[in-house]
Amino acid sequence: MKFGVKAWSKGRARAGVIQLIGEMEIETPALVLSTRKGLPFFISPDLFPSLPSPDSHFLHVSPLHFLEGLTPKTISNIGGLHQMLGLHEFGFAAVPRDSIVCLPDCDSANKTGASFETPCGRLLIKPVEYMKMISSMNPNLWVTLADEVPAWVSEKRNKTSVDRTLRWLDDCIALNSIGGAVLGAIVGGSSVEERRRCAQEVAKRNVSGYWIGGFGLGESMDERSTLLNAVTDNLPEQKPRKICGLELPEEVLQGIASGVDLFHSTYIYHLTNGGFALTFPLDRTVGNVSTSQLSDIGSDGTKINLKATVYR
Amino acid sequence: MLMLVVENGMHCNSLTERSWVLVVTGTIKGLMTSQLEEIGCQIILGNTYHLALRPTSEVSLLHLADITEKGVTFQSPVDGKPMLLTPEESIEIQNRIGADIIMALDDVVRTTITGPRIEEAMYRTLRWIDRCIAAHKRPNEQNLFGIVQGGLDPVLSYAIGGLAGGEDKDSFWRVVAQCTAALPEDKPRYVMGVGYPLDIVVCSALGADMYDCVYPTRTARFGTALVPEGVLKLKHRTMADDTRPIDPTCTCMVCKNYTRAYIHCLVTKDAMGSQLLSYHNLYYMMKLSRDLHSAIIEGQFPEFVRSFLQKMFPKGDVPEWVCNAMEVAGIDISLCCAPFSSSQD
Ligand SMILES: [Zn+2]
Ligand SMILES: [Zn+2]
């Protein structure tokens, strides 16, 4: 993986370029497409070429999805993710949490591993097992195992989550047997102190970039920018930053303003699932839309609800 | 030639230069128009309206409320309210939709029923065909198919309908043989409700031309793939570490890219599983019908049937009804029938 920052805004926002496979360059800030078992939701593989390229060639994959029926050994026999999914020209970023069906479950995590709610129930994942999955899948990027906690946990629990995440980061790196680029996981809940501490520690490790976890878990939109800045201000500038848990366009803009480069496309998943089509203009003309008053048919100035009877 | 029964009516304008008729109306559940072109699908039979027009065997008999001389009353699939559909209305709706093939309304009976009701259905279907022909406003653009009804009574009997119920296979092929023998040669014969690869090969041998096939997509939803050896159940746990493609001899997008293990991980839990399986299954059926077509053109049809049966029944256990049908069709399949069983002690 190669990454470079090309330009900065007056504040922390930056524009860059990331190279995952061959010469293919994707401009950042970028959306990493959500997948189910490695294939983008709702779109069958032979239709991918009709999506904008190369922007759509960066996929998020949760290794936990494959626990439903495929062993790491089989995945490895098939030849890893790219081979298994028939997507040779695509870049994969492996992250356990997908914010759709795999969610962190802080109550069941313990010092040996992180816990997730998944389609096959609640699972405790230890660094050793996680790294077995990662090496069988051989993704282009992978994120170290994190103990993510929601905003309302005690100070003590939050501090523990930072300690565990740092320890698992070292474990994962020590167990790593493949060449894919490592993104070090950063947590710290809604404590500016812990966010800063975690970022500073992870910045000392030998990683290719950073993954910011623990967002979208109950923190308020108002406190978020301060927390994000506490992280990004402590990271080296020339490495990419990926985040999980910021969904809505406003939230993504918030992340960009704090210097985050890569986002998940879960918002698109939820919209499509609900039958919504995005309709707001992408050029910068200010429309005469009288703000976002959600009408009774569930449409507003930014999207239309195709399940509404008026579109029948 | 196969027809696909579709699940959402949507007009598609890709009617083109294809040698045969037409792309009609509709989308296939989970597949896009471009995918269908890739598979080589040429005829699509719209089902949303079709369902309203001539309830297909699957759904219809359940929803069928009443049949009178006026028309068919059935429960609306939308709101469950009773709807009366007359032959004239059925043609009017189909004229409006603009499909290339339209169907006359027929009097549907369960094929397990015998006696005077069968005869009544046949005569009523004939009377309704006359009403449909009279009501047809676009005869130059749309081809009206009559429906040959008559249950399994070989005394009675152009789409050959009423064959998807619980009839046994021996009666089934006899009816098809009877119908095709009695129909004029220069018009296509469409056998309704037939979808298994074996049935299609047998019916073609007996002189049928067209089939609808819900089977490939329906069976895909249950995790079953069509292969030359018969079927492959992707749900089975032995598939979990099978790194081969579904059918190593198939050249479809799915077989070129995916392993049985990966499809196993998807089937029945994720929509993508049935979508990929449907793709393969439709590809398989389209290839089968293409191969059938060229085998007949090249005068190689008996050889084709024999090699098809040998792959599907390598032990020579070809079902009795297939042997009987092939005898009537004049195709010698003695080579495929239990050549080894006699040599076993
Ligand atoms: Zn559009
Ligand atoms: Zn195939």
CSV table of C-alpha atoms in Angstrom, one decimal, chain A residues 36-40 42-47 65-66 68-70 74 77-78 83-86, chain B residues 32 34-35 38 240-243 253 257-259 261-262 264-266 269-270 272 275-276 279:
chain,number,residue,atom,x,y,z
A,36,ARG,CA,-21.5,-9.1,2.9
A,37,LYS,CA,-19.1,-12.1,2.9
A,38,GLY,CA,-16.9,-10.0,0.7
A,39,LEU,CA,-19.3,-9.1,-2.1
A,40,PRO,CA,-20.9,-5.6,-2.1
A,42,PHE,CA,-27.3,-5.8,-3.5
A,43,ILE,CA,-25.0,-5.8,-6.6
A,44,SER,CA,-24.0,-9.0,-8.3
A,45,PRO,CA,-20.3,-9.3,-9.3
A,46,ASP,CA,-20.7,-9.0,-13.0
A,47,LEU,CA,-22.3,-5.6,-12.5
A,65,HIS,CA,-18.8,-13.1,8.1
A,66,PHE,CA,-17.0,-16.2,7.0
A,68,GLU,CA,-20.8,-18.8,9.0
A,69,GLY,CA,-19.6,-21.8,6.9
A,70,LEU,CA,-16.0,-21.4,5.8
A,74,THR,CA,-10.6,-23.6,3.1
A,77,ASN,CA,-6.9,-23.4,0.0
A,78,ILE,CA,-9.0,-21.3,-2.4
A,83,GLN,CA,-9.4,-15.5,-5.5
A,84,MET,CA,-12.4,-16.6,-3.5
A,85,LEU,CA,-14.5,-13.6,-4.6
A,86,GLY,CA,-13.3,-13.4,-8.1
B,32,MET,CA,-30.7,-7.6,-14.5
B,34,SER,CA,-27.9,-7.2,-19.1
B,35,GLN,CA,-27.2,-10.4,-17.2
B,38,GLU,CA,-25.2,-12.5,-21.3
B,240,ALA,CA,-18.0,-26.4,2.9
B,241,ASP,CA,-14.5,-27.3,1.9
B,242,ASP,CA,-15.0,-28.2,-1.8
B,243,THR,CA,-12.8,-25.7,-3.7
B,253,MET,CA,-19.5,-16.2,-14.8
B,257,ASN,CA,-15.1,-17.2,-10.4
B,258,TYR,CA,-16.6,-19.1,-7.5
B,259,THR,CA,-16.0,-22.3,-5.5
B,261,ALA,CA,-17.3,-23.7,-0.7
B,262,TYR,CA,-18.0,-20.0,-1.1
B,264,HIS,CA,-22.2,-23.0,0.3
B,265,CYS,CA,-21.3,-20.2,2.7
B,266,LEU,CA,-23.9,-17.9,0.9
B,269,LYS,CA,-28.6,-17.2,4.2
B,270,ASP,CA,-27.8,-14.5,1.8
B,272,MET,CA,-26.5,-13.2,-3.2
B,275,GLN,CA,-28.7,-14.9,-7.2
B,276,LEU,CA,-25.4,-16.5,-8.2
B,279,TYR,CA,-27.3,-17.2,-12.8
